[in-house]
């Protein structure tokens, strides 16, 4: 049984997840909650090594191998960090989770999204977030933001805009399928407005 609160942030590269996760962490801490701020891939020591491999390996990684690497990162992260924190009653605020796998490896790489979801469910022993914030941004706007922020792209960021369009479409489909779990926000809105919308939803869950 978990007692804490599990909040994930999803969205394309450059949609502002980290900024919002940080603002949420600050607010929750001010409300007296113990917050664990983490991310996938790379939320554990093992995960940091998987992250380096999956994002910066120079050669090809086959789509199924890529899906398994993200799932391996997730399995270890949930087992050793996320679930223990939830059991202690803490709030976990996390950049990316299984919806990223369904969107990027499922729709982006054109694996079967249902299979990718089942793989993640197995890896995470069925752990689902209480709330998933989707910061929705079209791929052209996301690319423009990344061009300002990055000197080099990782393997997924470097994919063509058709890939990122599929990812965005998959995210919106996921949100439509699970409206109770998702909060969809237009990522072009001002940062503080987005933060306030997230706080309002989270307040109802505390
Ligand atoms: P992230 O660290 O969030 O990068 P950014 O800050 O640029 O958004 O994620 C790294 C990349 O990994 C990102 O392009 C999305 C991808 N990813 C997947 O393809 N599948 C997954 O399951 C996860 C968690 C991430």
Coordinates of N, CA and C and ligand atoms in Angstrom, one line a residue:
X1 N 0.8 -1.2 0.0 CA 0.0 0.0 0.0 C 0.9 1.3 0.0
X2 N 0.5 2.2 -0.9 CA 1.3 3.5 -0.8 C 0.4 4.5 -0.2
X3 N 1.0 5.4 0.6 CA 0.3 6.5 1.3 C 0.6 7.9 0.8
X4 N 1.7 8.0 0.1 CA 2.2 9.3 -0.4 C 1.4 9.8 -1.6
X5 N 2.0 10.7 -2.3 CA 1.4 11.2 -3.5 C 2.4 11.2 -4.6
X6 N 2.0 10.6 -5.8 CA 2.9 10.5 -6.9 C 2.5 11.3 -8.0
X7 N 3.3 12.4 -8.4 CA 2.9 13.3 -9.4 C 4.0 13.2 -10.5
X8 N 3.6 13.0 -11.7 CA 4.5 13.0 -12.9 C 4.2 14.2 -13.8
X9 N 5.3 14.7 -14.5 CA 5.2 15.7 -15.5 C 5.6 15.1 -16.8
X10 N 4.8 15.3 -17.8 CA 5.1 14.8 -19.1 C 5.0 15.9 -20.2
X11 N 5.5 15.6 -21.3 CA 5.5 16.6 -22.4 C 6.7 16.5 -23.3
X12 N 6.7 17.1 -24.4 CA 7.8 17.0 -25.3 C 9.0 17.6 -24.7
X13 N 10.2 17.4 -25.4 CA 11.4 18.1 -25.0 C 11.2 19.6 -25.1
X14 N 11.6 20.3 -24.1 CA 11.4 21.8 -24.2 C 10.1 22.3 -23.8
X15 N 9.2 21.5 -23.2 CA 7.9 22.0 -22.8 C 7.8 22.6 -21.4
X16 N 8.9 22.6 -20.7 CA 9.0 23.3 -19.4 C 8.7 22.4 -18.2
X17 N 8.9 21.1 -18.3 CA 8.6 20.2 -17.2 C 9.5 20.5 -16.0
X18 N 10.8 20.7 -16.2 CA 11.7 20.8 -15.1 C 11.4 22.1 -14.3
X19 N 11.1 23.2 -15.1 CA 10.7 24.4 -14.4 C 9.5 24.2 -13.5
X20 N 8.5 23.6 -14.1 CA 7.3 23.4 -13.3 C 7.5 22.4 -12.1
X21 N 8.3 21.4 -12.3 CA 8.5 20.5 -11.3 C 9.2 21.2 -10.1
X22 N 10.1 22.1 -10.4 CA 10.9 22.8 -9.4 C 9.9 23.7 -8.6
X23 N 9.1 24.5 -9.4 CA 8.1 25.4 -8.7 C 7.1 24.6 -7.8
X24 N 6.7 23.4 -8.3 CA 5.8 22.6 -7.5 C 6.5 22.1 -6.2
X25 N 7.8 21.7 -6.4 CA 8.5 21.2 -5.2 C 8.6 22.3 -4.2
X26 N 8.9 23.5 -4.6 CA 9.1 24.6 -3.7 C 7.7 24.9 -2.9
X27 N 6.7 24.9 -3.6 CA 5.3 25.1 -3.0 C 5.0 24.0 -2.0
X28 N 5.2 22.8 -2.5 CA 4.8 21.6 -1.6 C 5.7 21.7 -0.3
X29 N 6.9 22.0 -0.5 CA 7.8 22.1 0.7 C 7.3 23.2 1.7
X30 N 6.9 24.3 1.1 CA 6.3 25.4 1.9 C 5.0 24.9 2.6
X31 N 4.3 24.0 2.0 CA 3.1 23.5 2.6 C 3.4 22.4 3.7
X32 N 4.7 22.2 3.9 CA 5.1 21.3 5.0 C 5.2 19.8 4.6
X33 N 5.2 19.6 3.2 CA 5.4 18.2 2.8 C 6.8 17.9 2.5
X34 N 7.2 16.6 2.7 CA 8.5 16.1 2.3 C 8.4 15.7 0.8
X35 N 9.2 16.3 0.0 CA 9.2 16.1 -1.5 C 10.4 15.4 -2.0
X36 N 10.2 14.4 -2.8 CA 11.3 13.8 -3.5 C 11.2 14.2 -5.0
X37 N 12.2 14.9 -5.4 CA 12.2 15.4 -6.8 C 13.1 14.5 -7.6
X38 N 12.5 13.8 -8.7 CA 13.3 12.9 -9.4 C 12.9 12.9 -10.9
X39 N 13.6 12.0 -11.6 CA 13.3 12.0 -13.1 C 13.6 10.6 -13.7
X40 N 13.1 10.4 -14.8 CA 13.4 9.2 -15.6 C 13.8 9.7 -17.0
X41 N 14.8 9.2 -17.7 CA 15.7 8.2 -17.1 C 16.7 8.9 -16.2
X42 N 17.3 8.2 -15.3 CA 18.4 8.7 -14.5 C 18.2 9.1 -13.1
X43 N 17.2 8.6 -12.5 CA 16.8 8.9 -11.1 C 17.6 8.2 -10.0
X44 N 18.4 7.2 -10.5 CA 19.2 6.4 -9.6 C 20.7 6.3 -10.1
X45 N 21.6 5.7 -9.4 CA 23.0 5.5 -9.9 C 23.0 4.6 -11.1
X46 N 22.2 3.5 -11.0 CA 22.1 2.6 -12.2 C 21.5 3.4 -13.4
X47 N 20.5 4.2 -13.0 CA 19.7 5.0 -14.0 C 20.6 6.0 -14.7
X48 N 21.5 6.6 -14.0 CA 22.4 7.6 -14.6 C 23.2 6.9 -15.7
X49 N 23.6 5.6 -15.5 CA 24.4 4.9 -16.5 C 23.5 4.5 -17.7
X50 N 22.3 4.1 -17.4 CA 21.3 3.8 -18.5 C 21.0 5.1 -19.3
X51 N 20.9 6.2 -18.6 CA 20.5 7.4 -19.3 C 21.6 7.8 -20.3
X52 N 22.9 7.7 -19.8 CA 24.0 8.0 -20.7 C 24.0 7.2 -22.0
X53 N 23.7 5.9 -21.7 CA 23.7 4.9 -22.9 C 22.5 5.3 -23.8
X54 N 21.4 5.4 -23.3 CA 20.2 5.5 -24.1 C 20.1 6.9 -24.8
X55 N 20.7 7.9 -24.2 CA 20.6 9.3 -24.8 C 21.8 9.6 -25.6
X56 N 23.0 9.0 -25.3 CA 24.2 9.5 -26.0 C 25.0 8.5 -26.7
X57 N 24.5 7.2 -26.7 CA 25.2 6.2 -27.5 C 25.3 6.6 -28.9
X58 N 26.5 6.4 -29.5 CA 26.8 7.0 -30.8 C 26.1 6.2 -32.0
X59 N 26.0 4.9 -31.8 CA 25.4 4.1 -32.9 C 23.9 3.9 -32.7
X60 N 23.3 3.1 -33.5 CA 21.9 2.8 -33.4 C 21.6 2.0 -32.2
X61 N 20.4 2.1 -31.6 CA 19.9 1.2 -30.6 C 18.5 0.8 -31.2
X62 N 18.3 -0.5 -31.3 CA 17.1 -1.0 -31.9 C 15.9 -0.6 -31.0
X63 N 14.7 -0.3 -31.6 CA 13.6 0.2 -30.9 C 13.2 -0.6 -29.7
X64 N 13.2 -2.0 -29.8 CA 12.9 -2.8 -28.7 C 13.9 -2.7 -27.6
X65 N 15.2 -2.6 -28.0 CA 16.3 -2.5 -27.0 C 16.1 -1.2 -26.2
X66 N 15.8 -0.1 -27.0 CA 15.5 1.2 -26.4 C 14.4 1.1 -25.3
X67 N 13.3 0.5 -25.7 CA 12.2 0.4 -24.8 C 12.6 -0.4 -23.6
X68 N 13.4 -1.4 -23.7 CA 13.8 -2.2 -22.6 C 14.7 -1.4 -21.7
X69 N 15.6 -0.6 -22.3 CA 16.5 0.2 -21.4 C 15.7 1.2 -20.6
X70 N 14.7 1.9 -21.2 CA 13.9 2.8 -20.4 C 13.1 2.0 -19.3
X71 N 12.7 0.8 -19.7 CA 11.9 0.0 -18.7 C 12.8 -0.5 -17.6
X72 N 14.1 -0.8 -17.9 CA 15.0 -1.2 -16.8 C 15.3 -0.1 -15.9
X73 N 15.5 1.1 -16.4 CA 15.7 2.3 -15.6 C 14.5 2.5 -14.7
X74 N 13.3 2.3 -15.2 CA 12.0 2.5 -14.5 C 11.9 1.5 -13.4
X75 N 12.2 0.2 -13.7 CA 12.0 -0.9 -12.7 C 12.9 -0.6 -11.5
X76 N 14.2 -0.2 -11.7 CA 15.1 0.0 -10.6 C 14.7 1.3 -9.8
X77 N 14.3 2.3 -10.6 CA 13.9 3.6 -9.9 C 12.7 3.4 -9.0
X78 N 11.7 2.7 -9.6 CA 10.4 2.5 -8.8 C 10.7 1.7 -7.5
X79 N 11.5 0.6 -7.7 CA 11.7 -0.3 -6.6 C 12.6 0.3 -5.5
X80 N 13.6 1.1 -5.9 CA 14.5 1.6 -4.9 C 14.3 3.0 -4.4
X81 N 13.6 3.8 -5.2 CA 13.4 5.2 -4.8 C 12.0 5.6 -4.7
X82 N 11.2 5.4 -5.7 CA 9.8 6.0 -5.8 C 8.9 5.3 -4.8
X83 N 8.8 4.0 -4.8 CA 7.9 3.3 -4.0 C 8.3 3.4 -2.5
X84 N 9.6 3.3 -2.1 CA 9.9 3.5 -0.7 C 9.5 4.9 -0.2
X85 N 9.7 6.0 -1.1 CA 9.3 7.3 -0.7 C 7.7 7.4 -0.5
X86 N 7.0 6.8 -1.4 CA 5.5 6.8 -1.2 C 5.1 6.1 0.0
X87 N 5.8 5.0 0.3 CA 5.4 4.2 1.5 C 5.7 5.0 2.8
X88 N 6.7 5.9 2.7 CA 7.0 6.8 3.9 C 6.0 8.0 3.9
X89 N 5.1 8.1 3.0 CA 4.1 9.1 3.0 C 4.6 10.4 2.3
X90 N 5.7 10.3 1.5 CA 6.2 11.5 0.9 C 5.6 11.8 -0.4
X91 N 5.8 13.0 -1.0 CA 5.3 13.4 -2.3 C 6.5 13.2 -3.3
X92 N 6.2 12.5 -4.3 CA 7.2 12.3 -5.4 C 6.8 13.1 -6.6
X93 N 7.7 14.1 -6.9 CA 7.5 14.9 -8.1 C 8.5 14.5 -9.2
X94 N 8.0 14.0 -10.2 CA 8.9 13.3 -11.2 C 8.8 13.8 -12.6
X95 N 9.9 14.1 -13.2 CA 9.9 14.4 -14.7 C 9.9 13.0 -15.4
X96 N 8.8 12.8 -16.2 CA 8.7 11.7 -17.1 C 8.5 10.4 -16.3
X97 N 7.6 9.6 -16.9 CA 7.3 8.2 -16.4 C 6.8 7.4 -17.5
X98 N 5.9 6.4 -17.2 CA 5.6 5.4 -18.3 C 4.9 6.0 -19.5
X99 N 4.2 7.2 -19.3 CA 3.6 7.8 -20.5 C 4.6 8.2 -21.5
X100 N 5.9 8.5 -21.1 CA 6.9 8.9 -22.0 C 7.3 7.6 -22.9
X101 N 7.3 6.5 -22.2 CA 7.6 5.3 -23.0 C 6.5 5.0 -24.0
X102 N 5.3 5.1 -23.6 CA 4.2 4.8 -24.6 C 4.2 5.8 -25.7
X103 N 4.5 7.1 -25.4 CA 4.5 8.1 -26.5 C 5.8 8.0 -27.3
X104 N 7.0 7.9 -26.7 CA 8.2 7.9 -27.5 C 8.5 6.6 -28.2
X105 N 8.5 5.5 -27.4 CA 8.8 4.2 -27.9 C 7.6 3.6 -28.7
X106 N 6.4 3.9 -28.1 CA 5.2 3.4 -28.8 C 4.9 4.2 -30.1
X107 N 4.5 5.4 -29.9 CA 4.1 6.2 -31.1 C 5.3 6.7 -31.9
X108 N 6.3 7.1 -31.2 CA 7.5 7.7 -31.9 C 8.2 6.6 -32.7
X109 N 8.6 5.5 -32.0 CA 9.3 4.4 -32.7 C 8.4 3.4 -33.4
X110 N 7.1 3.6 -33.3 CA 6.2 2.7 -33.9 C 6.3 1.3 -33.4
X111 N 6.5 1.1 -32.1 CA 6.2 -0.2 -31.5 C 4.8 -0.2 -31.2
X112 N 4.3 -1.3 -30.7 CA 2.8 -1.4 -30.3 C 2.7 -0.7 -28.9
X113 N 1.9 0.4 -28.9 CA 1.8 1.2 -27.6 C 1.3 0.3 -26.5
X114 N 0.4 -0.6 -26.8 CA -0.2 -1.5 -25.7 C 0.9 -2.4 -25.1
X115 N 1.8 -2.9 -26.0 CA 2.9 -3.7 -25.5 C 3.8 -2.9 -24.7
X116 N 4.1 -1.7 -25.1 CA 5.1 -0.8 -24.4 C 4.5 -0.5 -23.0
X117 N 3.2 -0.2 -23.0 CA 2.5 0.0 -21.7 C 2.6 -1.2 -20.8
X118 N 2.3 -2.3 -21.3 CA 2.4 -3.5 -20.5 C 3.8 -3.8 -19.9
X119 N 4.8 -3.5 -20.8 CA 6.2 -3.7 -20.3 C 6.5 -2.7 -19.2
X120 N 6.0 -1.5 -19.3 CA 6.2 -0.5 -18.2 C 5.4 -0.9 -16.9
X121 N 4.2 -1.4 -17.1 CA 3.4 -1.8 -16.0 C 4.2 -3.0 -15.2
X122 N 4.7 -3.9 -16.0 CA 5.5 -5.0 -15.4 C 6.7 -4.4 -14.7
X123 N 7.4 -3.5 -15.3 CA 8.7 -3.0 -14.7 C 8.3 -2.3 -13.4
X124 N 7.2 -1.6 -13.4 CA 6.9 -0.7 -12.2 C 5.9 -1.4 -11.3
X125 N 5.7 -2.7 -11.5 CA 4.8 -3.5 -10.7 C 3.4 -2.7 -10.6
X126 N 3.0 -2.2 -11.7 CA 1.7 -1.6 -11.7 C 1.5 -0.2 -11.1
X127 N 2.6 0.4 -10.6 CA 2.5 1.7 -10.0 C 2.1 2.8 -11.0
X128 N 1.0 3.5 -10.7 CA 0.5 4.6 -11.6 C 0.5 5.9 -10.8
X129 N 0.8 7.0 -11.4 CA 0.8 8.3 -10.7 C -0.7 8.6 -10.3
X130 N -0.7 9.4 -9.2 CA -2.0 10.0 -8.8 C -2.4 11.1 -9.7
X131 N -1.4 11.8 -10.2 CA -1.7 12.9 -11.2 C -0.5 13.0 -12.2
X132 N -0.9 13.2 -13.4 CA 0.1 13.4 -14.5 C -0.2 14.7 -15.2
X133 N 0.7 15.6 -15.1 CA 0.6 16.9 -15.7 C 1.2 16.8 -17.1
X134 N 0.4 17.1 -18.1 CA 0.9 17.1 -19.5 C 1.0 18.5 -20.0
X135 N 2.3 18.9 -20.2 CA 2.5 20.2 -20.8 C 2.6 20.1 -22.3
X136 N 1.5 20.6 -22.9 CA 1.3 20.3 -24.3 C 1.8 21.5 -25.1
X137 N 2.7 21.1 -26.1 CA 3.4 22.1 -26.9 C 3.5 21.5 -28.3
X138 N 3.2 22.2 -29.4 CA 3.4 21.6 -30.7 C 4.9 21.6 -31.0
X139 N 5.3 20.7 -32.0 CA 6.7 20.4 -32.1 C 7.5 21.6 -32.7
X140 N 6.9 22.4 -33.4 CA 7.6 23.6 -34.0 C 8.0 24.5 -32.8
X141 N 7.0 24.8 -31.9 CA 7.3 25.6 -30.8 C 8.4 25.0 -29.9
X142 N 8.3 23.7 -29.7 CA 9.3 23.0 -28.8 C 10.7 23.1 -29.4
X143 N 10.7 22.9 -30.7 CA 12.1 23.0 -31.4 C 12.6 24.4 -31.3
X144 N 11.8 25.4 -31.4 CA 12.3 26.8 -31.3 C 12.9 27.0 -29.9
X145 N 12.2 26.5 -28.8 CA 12.7 26.6 -27.5 C 14.0 25.9 -27.3
X146 N 14.1 24.7 -27.8 CA 15.3 23.9 -27.7 C 16.5 24.5 -28.4
X147 N 16.2 25.1 -29.5 CA 17.3 25.7 -30.3 C 18.0 26.8 -29.5
X148 N 17.2 27.5 -28.6 CA 17.8 28.5 -27.8 C 18.6 27.9 -26.6
X149 N 18.1 26.8 -26.1 CA 18.7 26.2 -24.9 C 19.8 25.3 -25.1
X150 N 19.9 24.6 -26.3 CA 20.9 23.5 -26.4 C 22.0 23.8 -27.4
X151 N 23.2 23.3 -27.0 CA 24.3 23.3 -27.9 C 24.4 22.0 -28.7
X152 N 23.9 20.9 -28.1 CA 23.8 19.6 -28.9 C 22.5 18.9 -28.5
X153 N 21.9 18.1 -29.4 CA 20.7 17.4 -29.2 C 21.0 16.0 -28.7
X154 N 20.2 15.4 -27.8 CA 20.4 14.0 -27.5 C 19.7 13.2 -28.7
X155 N 19.8 11.8 -28.6 CA 19.3 11.0 -29.6 C 17.8 11.2 -30.0
X156 N 17.0 11.5 -28.9 CA 15.6 11.6 -29.2 C 15.3 13.0 -29.7
X157 N 15.9 14.0 -29.1 CA 15.7 15.4 -29.5 C 16.0 15.5 -31.0
X158 N 17.0 14.8 -31.4 CA 17.5 14.9 -32.8 C 16.5 14.3 -33.9
X159 N 15.5 13.6 -33.4 CA 14.6 13.0 -34.3 C 13.8 14.1 -35.1
X160 N 13.3 13.7 -36.3 CA 12.6 14.7 -37.1 C 11.3 15.1 -36.5
X161 N 10.7 16.2 -37.1 CA 9.5 16.7 -36.5 C 8.3 15.8 -36.6
X162 N 8.3 14.9 -37.6 CA 7.2 13.9 -37.7 C 7.2 13.0 -36.5
X163 N 8.4 12.6 -36.0 CA 8.5 11.8 -34.8 C 7.9 12.6 -33.6
X164 N 8.2 13.8 -33.4 CA 7.7 14.6 -32.3 C 6.2 14.9 -32.4
X165 N 5.7 15.0 -33.7 CA 4.3 15.2 -33.9 C 3.5 13.9 -33.4
X166 N 4.1 12.7 -33.7 CA 3.5 11.5 -33.2 C 3.5 11.4 -31.7
X167 N 4.6 11.8 -31.1 CA 4.7 11.8 -29.6 C 3.6 12.7 -29.0
X168 N 3.5 13.9 -29.6 CA 2.5 14.8 -29.0 C 1.1 14.2 -29.2
X169 N 0.8 13.6 -30.3 CA -0.5 13.0 -30.6 C -0.8 11.9 -29.6
X170 N 0.3 11.1 -29.3 CA 0.1 10.0 -28.4 C -0.2 10.5 -27.0
X171 N 0.5 11.5 -26.6 CA 0.3 12.1 -25.3 C -1.2 12.6 -25.1
X172 N -1.7 13.2 -26.1 CA -3.0 13.8 -26.1 C -4.0 12.6 -26.0
X173 N -3.7 11.5 -26.8 CA -4.6 10.3 -26.7 C -4.6 9.7 -25.3
X174 N -3.4 9.6 -24.7 CA -3.3 9.1 -23.4 C -4.1 9.9 -22.4
X175 N -4.0 11.2 -22.5 CA -4.8 12.1 -21.6 C -6.3 11.9 -21.8
X176 N -6.7 11.8 -23.0 CA -8.1 11.6 -23.3 C -8.6 10.3 -22.7
X177 N -7.8 9.3 -22.8 CA -8.2 7.9 -22.3 C -8.2 7.9 -20.8
X178 N -7.5 8.7 -20.1 CA -7.4 8.7 -18.6 C -7.6 10.1 -18.1
X179 N -8.8 10.7 -18.3 CA -8.9 12.1 -17.9 C -8.8 12.4 -16.4
X180 N -9.1 11.4 -15.6 CA -9.0 11.6 -14.1 C -7.5 11.7 -13.7
X181 N -6.7 11.0 -14.4 CA -5.3 11.0 -14.0 C -4.5 12.2 -14.5
X182 N -5.0 12.7 -15.7 CA -4.2 13.8 -16.4 C -4.8 15.2 -16.2
X183 N -3.8 16.1 -16.1 CA -4.2 17.5 -16.2 C -3.4 18.0 -17.5
X184 N -4.1 18.5 -18.5 CA -3.4 18.9 -19.7 C -3.4 20.4 -19.7
X185 N -2.2 21.0 -19.9 CA -2.0 22.5 -19.9 C -1.3 22.9 -21.1
X186 N -1.8 24.0 -21.7 CA -1.1 24.6 -22.8 C 0.2 25.2 -22.4
X187 N 1.3 24.6 -22.9 CA 2.7 25.0 -22.4 C 3.1 26.4 -22.8
X188 N 2.3 27.0 -23.7 CA 2.7 28.4 -24.1 C 2.2 29.4 -23.1
X189 N 1.4 29.0 -22.2 CA 0.9 30.0 -21.2 C 2.1 30.4 -20.3
X190 N 1.9 31.6 -19.6 CA 3.0 32.1 -18.8 C 3.3 31.1 -17.7
X191 N 4.6 31.0 -17.3 CA 5.1 30.0 -16.3 C 4.3 30.1 -15.0
X192 N 4.0 31.3 -14.5 CA 3.3 31.4 -13.2 C 1.9 31.0 -13.3
X193 N 1.2 31.2 -14.5 CA -0.1 30.7 -14.7 C -0.2 29.2 -14.7
X194 N 0.7 28.6 -15.3 CA 0.8 27.1 -15.4 C 1.0 26.6 -14.0
X195 N 1.9 27.2 -13.2 CA 2.2 26.7 -11.9 C 1.0 26.8 -11.0
X196 N 0.2 27.9 -11.2 CA -1.0 28.1 -10.4 C -2.1 27.0 -10.7
X197 N -2.2 26.7 -12.0 CA -3.1 25.6 -12.4 C -2.7 24.3 -11.8
X198 N -1.4 24.0 -11.8 CA -1.0 22.7 -11.2 C -1.2 22.7 -9.7
X199 N -0.9 23.8 -9.0 CA -1.1 23.9 -7.6 C -2.6 23.6 -7.2
X200 N -3.5 24.2 -8.0 CA -4.9 24.1 -7.7 C -5.3 22.6 -7.8
X201 N -4.8 21.9 -8.8 CA -5.2 20.5 -8.9 C -4.6 19.7 -7.8
X202 N -3.3 20.0 -7.4 CA -2.6 19.2 -6.4 C -3.2 19.4 -5.0
X203 N -3.7 20.7 -4.8 CA -4.3 21.0 -3.5 C -5.4 20.0 -3.2
X204 N -6.2 19.7 -4.2 CA -7.3 18.8 -4.1 C -6.9 17.4 -3.7
X205 N -5.6 17.1 -3.9 CA -5.1 15.7 -3.7 C -4.4 15.5 -2.4
X206 N -4.1 16.7 -1.8 CA -3.3 16.6 -0.5 C -4.1 16.1 0.7
Ligands
LIG1 P1 14.5 14.3 -20.4 O1 15.6 14.1 -19.5 O2 13.2 14.6 -19.9 O3 15.0 15.3 -21.5 P2 14.4 16.8 -21.7 O4 14.9 17.5 -20.5 O5 15.1 17.1 -23.0 O6 12.9 16.7 -21.9 O7 14.3 13.0 -21.3 C1 15.3 12.4 -22.0 C2 14.7 11.8 -23.3 O8 14.3 10.5 -23.1 C3 13.5 12.6 -23.9 O9 13.8 12.9 -25.2 C4 12.4 11.6 -23.8 C5 13.1 10.3 -23.8 N1 12.3 9.2 -23.0 C6 11.8 8.2 -23.8 O10 11.9 8.1 -25.0 N2 11.1 7.2 -23.1 C7 11.0 7.2 -21.8 O11 10.4 6.2 -21.2 C8 11.5 8.3 -21.0 C9 11.4 8.3 -19.5 C10 12.2 9.3 -21.7

